[in-house]
CSV table of C-alpha atoms in Angstrom, one decimal:
chain,number,residue,atom,x,y,z
D,1,MET,CA,15.0,11.1,-26.6
D,2,THR,CA,15.7,13.5,-23.8
D,3,SER,CA,12.3,15.2,-24.2
D,4,HIS,CA,10.6,11.8,-23.9
D,5,ASN,CA,12.3,11.2,-20.5
D,6,GLU,CA,11.4,14.8,-19.4
D,7,GLN,CA,7.8,14.2,-20.3
D,8,GLU,CA,7.6,11.0,-18.3
D,9,LYS,CA,9.0,12.4,-15.1
D,10,PRO,CA,6.1,14.7,-14.1
D,11,GLN,CA,3.7,11.9,-14.9
D,12,THR,CA,5.6,9.6,-12.6
D,13,ALA,CA,5.6,12.2,-9.9
D,14,LEU,CA,1.8,12.7,-10.3
D,15,ILE,CA,1.2,8.9,-10.0
D,16,ARG,CA,3.5,8.7,-7.0
D,17,GLU,CA,1.6,11.6,-5.2
D,18,GLN,CA,-1.7,9.9,-5.9
D,19,LEU,CA,-0.4,6.6,-4.7
D,20,ARG,CA,0.9,8.0,-1.5
D,21,ARG,CA,-2.3,9.9,-0.9
D,22,SER,CA,-4.4,6.8,-1.4
D,23,PHE,CA,-2.1,4.7,0.9
D,24,GLN,CA,-1.9,7.3,3.6
D,25,GLU,CA,-5.6,7.8,3.7
D,26,LYS,CA,-6.1,4.1,4.3
D,27,ALA,CA,-3.3,3.9,6.8
D,28,SER,CA,-4.8,6.7,8.8
D,29,GLU,CA,-8.2,5.1,9.2
D,30,ASP,CA,-9.2,4.1,12.7
D,31,LEU,CA,-8.1,0.6,13.4
D,32,PRO,CA,-10.9,-2.0,13.9
D,33,ALA,CA,-11.8,-2.5,17.5
D,34,ASP,CA,-11.4,-6.3,17.0
D,35,LEU,CA,-7.8,-5.8,16.1
D,36,MET,CA,-7.1,-3.7,19.2
D,37,THR,CA,-8.8,-6.3,21.3
D,38,LEU,CA,-6.6,-9.0,19.8
D,39,ILE,CA,-3.5,-7.0,20.6
D,40,ASN,CA,-4.6,-6.5,24.2
D,41,GLN,CA,-5.3,-10.2,24.5
D,42,LEU,CA,-1.9,-11.1,23.1
D,43,LYS,CA,-0.2,-8.7,25.5
D,44,GLU,CA,-2.2,-10.2,28.4
D,45,GLN,CA,-1.2,-13.7,27.5
D,46,ASP,CA,2.5,-12.6,27.3
D,47,THR,CA,2.2,-11.1,30.8
D,48,GLN,CA,0.6,-14.2,32.2
D,49,ASN,CA,3.4,-16.3,30.6
D,50,GLY,CA,6.0,-14.0,32.1
D,51,LYS,CA,7.3,-12.7,28.7
L,1,MET,CA,25.3,2.9,25.8
L,2,GLU,CA,22.9,4.7,23.5
L,3,ASN,CA,22.8,1.7,21.2
L,4,GLU,CA,22.0,-0.6,24.1
L,5,THR,CA,19.2,1.7,25.1
L,6,ALA,CA,17.8,1.7,21.6
L,7,ALA,CA,18.0,-2.1,21.4
L,8,VAL,CA,15.8,-2.5,24.5
L,9,ILE,CA,12.6,-1.5,22.6
L,10,ASP,CA,10.2,-4.4,22.7
L,11,PRO,CA,9.5,-5.5,19.1
L,12,ARG,CA,5.9,-6.1,20.2
L,13,ASP,CA,5.6,-2.4,20.8
L,14,GLU,CA,7.1,-1.6,17.5
L,15,LEU,CA,4.7,-4.0,15.8
L,16,VAL,CA,1.7,-2.0,17.0
L,17,THR,CA,3.1,1.1,15.3
L,18,HIS,CA,2.9,-0.6,11.9
L,19,LEU,CA,-0.8,-1.7,12.1
L,20,GLY,CA,-2.1,1.2,10.1
L,21,VAL,CA,0.2,0.7,7.1
L,22,LEU,CA,-0.2,-3.1,7.4
L,23,ARG,CA,-4.0,-2.6,7.1
L,24,ALA,CA,-3.5,-0.3,4.1
L,25,PHE,CA,-1.4,-2.9,2.4
L,26,ALA,CA,-4.0,-5.6,3.2
L,27,LEU,CA,-6.7,-3.3,1.7
L,28,SER,CA,-4.7,-2.9,-1.5
L,29,LEU,CA,-4.3,-6.6,-1.9
L,30,CYS,CA,-7.9,-7.7,-0.8
L,31,ARG,CA,-9.9,-4.7,-2.0
L,32,ASN,CA,-12.4,-5.7,0.7
L,33,GLY,CA,-12.5,-4.2,4.1
L,34,ALA,CA,-13.7,-7.3,6.0
L,35,LEU,CA,-11.2,-9.6,4.3
L,36,ALA,CA,-8.4,-7.1,4.9
L,37,ASP,CA,-9.2,-6.9,8.6
L,38,ASP,CA,-9.2,-10.8,8.8
L,39,LEU,CA,-5.9,-10.8,7.0
L,40,VAL,CA,-4.3,-8.2,9.3
L,41,GLN,CA,-5.5,-10.2,12.4
L,42,GLU,CA,-4.0,-13.4,11.1
L,43,THR,CA,-0.8,-11.6,10.2
L,44,VAL,CA,-0.6,-10.1,13.7
L,45,MET,CA,-1.1,-13.4,15.4
L,46,LYS,CA,1.6,-15.1,13.2
L,47,ALA,CA,4.0,-12.2,13.8
L,48,TRP,CA,3.4,-12.2,17.5
L,49,LYS,CA,4.0,-15.9,17.8
L,50,SER,CA,7.3,-15.7,15.9
L,51,ILE,CA,8.4,-12.3,17.3
L,52,ASP,CA,11.5,-14.0,18.7
L,53,ARG,CA,12.6,-14.7,15.2
L,54,PHE,CA,12.5,-11.0,14.2
L,55,GLU,CA,16.0,-9.7,14.0
L,56,SER,CA,16.3,-6.5,16.0
L,57,GLY,CA,17.5,-3.6,13.9
L,58,THR,CA,16.1,-4.9,10.7
L,59,ASN,CA,13.1,-3.6,8.9
L,60,MET,CA,10.0,-4.7,10.8
L,61,ARG,CA,7.6,-3.2,8.3
L,62,ALA,CA,9.1,-5.3,5.6
L,63,TRP,CA,9.0,-8.4,7.8
L,64,LEU,CA,5.3,-7.8,8.6
L,65,PHE,CA,4.4,-7.1,4.9
L,66,LYS,CA,6.1,-10.3,3.9
L,67,ILE,CA,4.1,-12.3,6.5
L,68,LEU,CA,0.9,-10.6,5.3
L,69,ARG,CA,1.6,-11.2,1.7
L,70,ASN,CA,2.5,-14.9,2.2
L,71,THR,CA,-0.7,-15.3,4.2
L,72,TYR,CA,-2.8,-13.6,1.5
L,73,TYR,CA,-1.4,-15.6,-1.4
L,74,THR,CA,-1.6,-19.0,0.5
L,75,SER,CA,-5.1,-18.6,2.1
L,76,TYR,CA,-7.0,-15.6,0.6
L,77,THR,CA,-6.6,-15.6,-3.2
L,78,LYS,CA,-8.9,-18.3,-4.3
L,79,ALA,CA,-12.2,-18.7,-2.5
L,80,ARG,CA,-12.2,-15.3,-0.8
L,81,ARG,CA,-11.0,-13.3,-3.8
L,82,GLU,CA,-14.3,-13.7,-5.5
L,83,VAL,CA,-15.9,-11.3,-3.1
L,84,ALA,CA,-13.2,-8.6,-3.5
L,85,ASP,CA,-14.4,-5.0,-3.4
L,86,VAL,CA,-18.0,-5.9,-2.3
L,87,ASP,CA,-17.8,-2.8,-0.1
L,88,GLY,CA,-16.0,-0.7,-2.6
L,89,VAL,CA,-12.9,-0.1,-0.4
L,90,MET,CA,-10.6,1.0,-3.2
L,91,GLY,CA,-13.1,2.4,-5.7
L,92,GLU,CA,-15.1,4.3,-3.2
L,93,ASN,CA,-17.4,6.9,-5.0
L,94,VAL,CA,-15.8,6.2,-8.3
L,95,ALA,CA,-18.8,4.6,-10.0
L,96,VAL,CA,-19.9,7.8,-11.6
L,97,LYS,CA,-17.3,10.1,-13.0
L,98,PRO,CA,-18.1,13.7,-12.0
L,99,ASP,CA,-17.6,16.5,-14.4
L,100,HIS,CA,-14.8,18.8,-13.4
L,101,ASP,CA,-15.2,18.7,-9.7
L,102,GLY,CA,-12.6,18.4,-7.0
L,103,ARG,CA,-12.7,14.6,-6.8
L,104,LEU,CA,-12.1,14.0,-10.5
L,105,ALA,CA,-8.4,13.5,-10.5
L,106,TYR,CA,-8.2,11.3,-7.5
L,107,THR,CA,-11.2,9.2,-8.3
L,108,ASP,CA,-10.0,8.7,-11.8
L,109,PHE,CA,-6.7,7.6,-10.4
L,110,LEU,CA,-8.3,5.1,-8.0
L,111,ARG,CA,-10.4,3.6,-10.8
L,112,ALA,CA,-7.3,3.3,-13.0
L,113,PHE,CA,-5.3,1.8,-10.2
L,114,GLU,CA,-8.0,-0.9,-9.8
L,115,GLN,CA,-7.6,-1.9,-13.5
L,116,LEU,CA,-4.0,-2.9,-13.0
L,117,PRO,CA,-3.1,-6.6,-12.8
L,118,ASP,CA,-2.5,-7.8,-9.2
L,119,ASP,CA,1.3,-8.0,-9.5
L,120,GLN,CA,1.6,-4.5,-10.9
L,121,ARG,CA,-0.8,-3.1,-8.3
L,122,GLU,CA,1.2,-4.7,-5.6
L,123,ALA,CA,4.5,-3.5,-7.0
L,124,LEU,CA,3.2,0.1,-7.1
L,125,THR,CA,1.9,-0.2,-3.6
L,126,LEU,CA,5.2,-1.4,-2.2
L,127,VAL,CA,7.5,0.9,-4.1
L,128,GLY,CA,5.4,3.9,-5.0
L,129,ALA,CA,3.2,4.1,-1.9
L,130,SER,CA,4.9,2.4,0.9
L,131,GLY,CA,8.4,3.7,0.1
L,132,PHE,CA,10.2,0.4,-0.1
L,133,ALA,CA,13.3,0.2,-2.3
L,134,TYR,CA,13.1,-2.0,-5.4
L,135,HIS,CA,15.3,-4.7,-3.8
L,136,GLU,CA,13.2,-4.7,-0.6
L,137,ALA,CA,10.0,-5.1,-2.5
L,138,ALA,CA,11.6,-7.7,-4.8
L,139,GLU,CA,12.7,-9.7,-1.8
L,140,MET,CA,9.2,-9.5,-0.2
L,141,CYS,CA,7.7,-10.8,-3.4
L,142,GLY,CA,10.3,-13.4,-4.1
L,143,VAL,CA,11.3,-12.0,-7.5
L,144,ALA,CA,14.4,-10.4,-8.9
L,145,THR,CA,15.0,-6.7,-8.5
L,146,GLY,CA,14.8,-6.3,-12.3
L,147,THR,CA,11.4,-8.0,-12.3
L,148,MET,CA,10.1,-5.6,-9.7
L,149,LYS,CA,11.4,-2.6,-11.6
L,150,SER,CA,9.7,-3.9,-14.7
L,151,ARG,CA,6.4,-4.4,-12.9
L,152,VAL,CA,6.5,-0.8,-11.5
L,153,ASN,CA,7.4,0.6,-14.9
L,154,ARG,CA,4.6,-1.3,-16.7
L,155,ALA,CA,2.2,-0.3,-14.0
L,156,ARG,CA,3.1,3.4,-14.4
L,157,GLN,CA,2.8,3.2,-18.2
L,158,LYS,CA,-0.5,1.5,-17.9
L,159,LEU,CA,-1.8,4.3,-15.5
L,160,ILE,CA,-0.5,7.0,-17.8
L,161,GLU,CA,-2.4,5.3,-20.7
L,162,ILE,CA,-5.6,4.8,-18.8
L,163,LEU,CA,-5.6,8.3,-17.3
L,164,ASP,CA,-4.5,9.8,-20.7
L,165,LEU,CA,-2.0,11.9,-18.9
L,166,SER,CA,-0.3,14.3,-21.3
L,167,PRO,CA,2.9,16.1,-20.4
L,168,ASP,CA,1.3,19.5,-20.3
L,169,ASP,CA,-1.3,18.3,-17.8
L,170,SER,CA,1.1,16.7,-15.4
L,171,LEU,CA,3.8,19.4,-15.5
L,172,GLU,CA,1.6,21.4,-13.3
L,173,LEU,CA,1.4,18.7,-10.7
L,174,THR,CA,5.0,17.9,-10.0
L,175,ASP,CA,5.1,19.3,-6.5
L,176,SER,CA,2.7,18.5,-3.7
L,177,GLY,CA,1.7,22.2,-3.1
L,178,THR,CA,0.6,22.7,-6.6
L,179,MET,CA,-0.9,19.3,-6.7
L,180,ALA,CA,-3.1,20.1,-3.7
L,181,VAL,CA,-4.3,23.3,-5.2
L,182,VAL,CA,-5.0,21.7,-8.6
L,183,THR,CA,-6.6,18.6,-7.4
L,184,SER,CA,-8.9,20.6,-5.2
L,185,GLY,CA,-10.4,22.4,-8.1
L,186,HIS,CA,-9.6,21.0,-11.5
L,187,ALA,CA,-9.4,17.8,-13.4
L,188,VAL,CA,-6.2,16.1,-14.3
L,189,ARG,CA,-7.5,15.0,-17.6
L,190,ARG,CA,-8.3,17.6,-20.1
L,191,ASN,CA,-10.2,17.4,-23.3
């Protein structure tokens, strides 16, 4: 019983590490230029609208 | 006074700091770079329009993820889903399994992750990768906390099965330092 749980923990840790690595790699990618253009447009609109 | 200063931060500025993780979440849902970028743009526009409804001091990342997720499931799951992974976003370089090189463990993992059902992949992304608590992820997905726990557990079990992870293998990989060394030169799976 106990050994079963002990066996699962390292496997879970491995999966968590791989998940985080995968997610962080994608999150660290350069953002698309279109997206940054959109952000700038939205900010400009807000400025023009006095927000 | 300090609290007042902290509260002055414009939520629009905070929104921009979440774009990277927002895109990563979009990629995990769409598995297609172009669709993910469209999804993020739509999410940003929606969030920006309703930024006044965001409650200062609450979790903006969770708020954004929820908007993105709702947008995905209402507009992106039928017609657009058919073209998922046309550019191999998630399974990059995993088509051919290399023999005992440094990419083996990670590429195996990505391929196994791709085989999970959508709800389990999402659950692992939210809880395992993004760091949300079970109750936060459950709230985002509109399910009970127990359901979210169950999805995460089933997903982990499925990955363990697919990757054929044995206790001996994984024991070496419990800390990130060891993990980095091992994954740079050895396979996770052993024969």
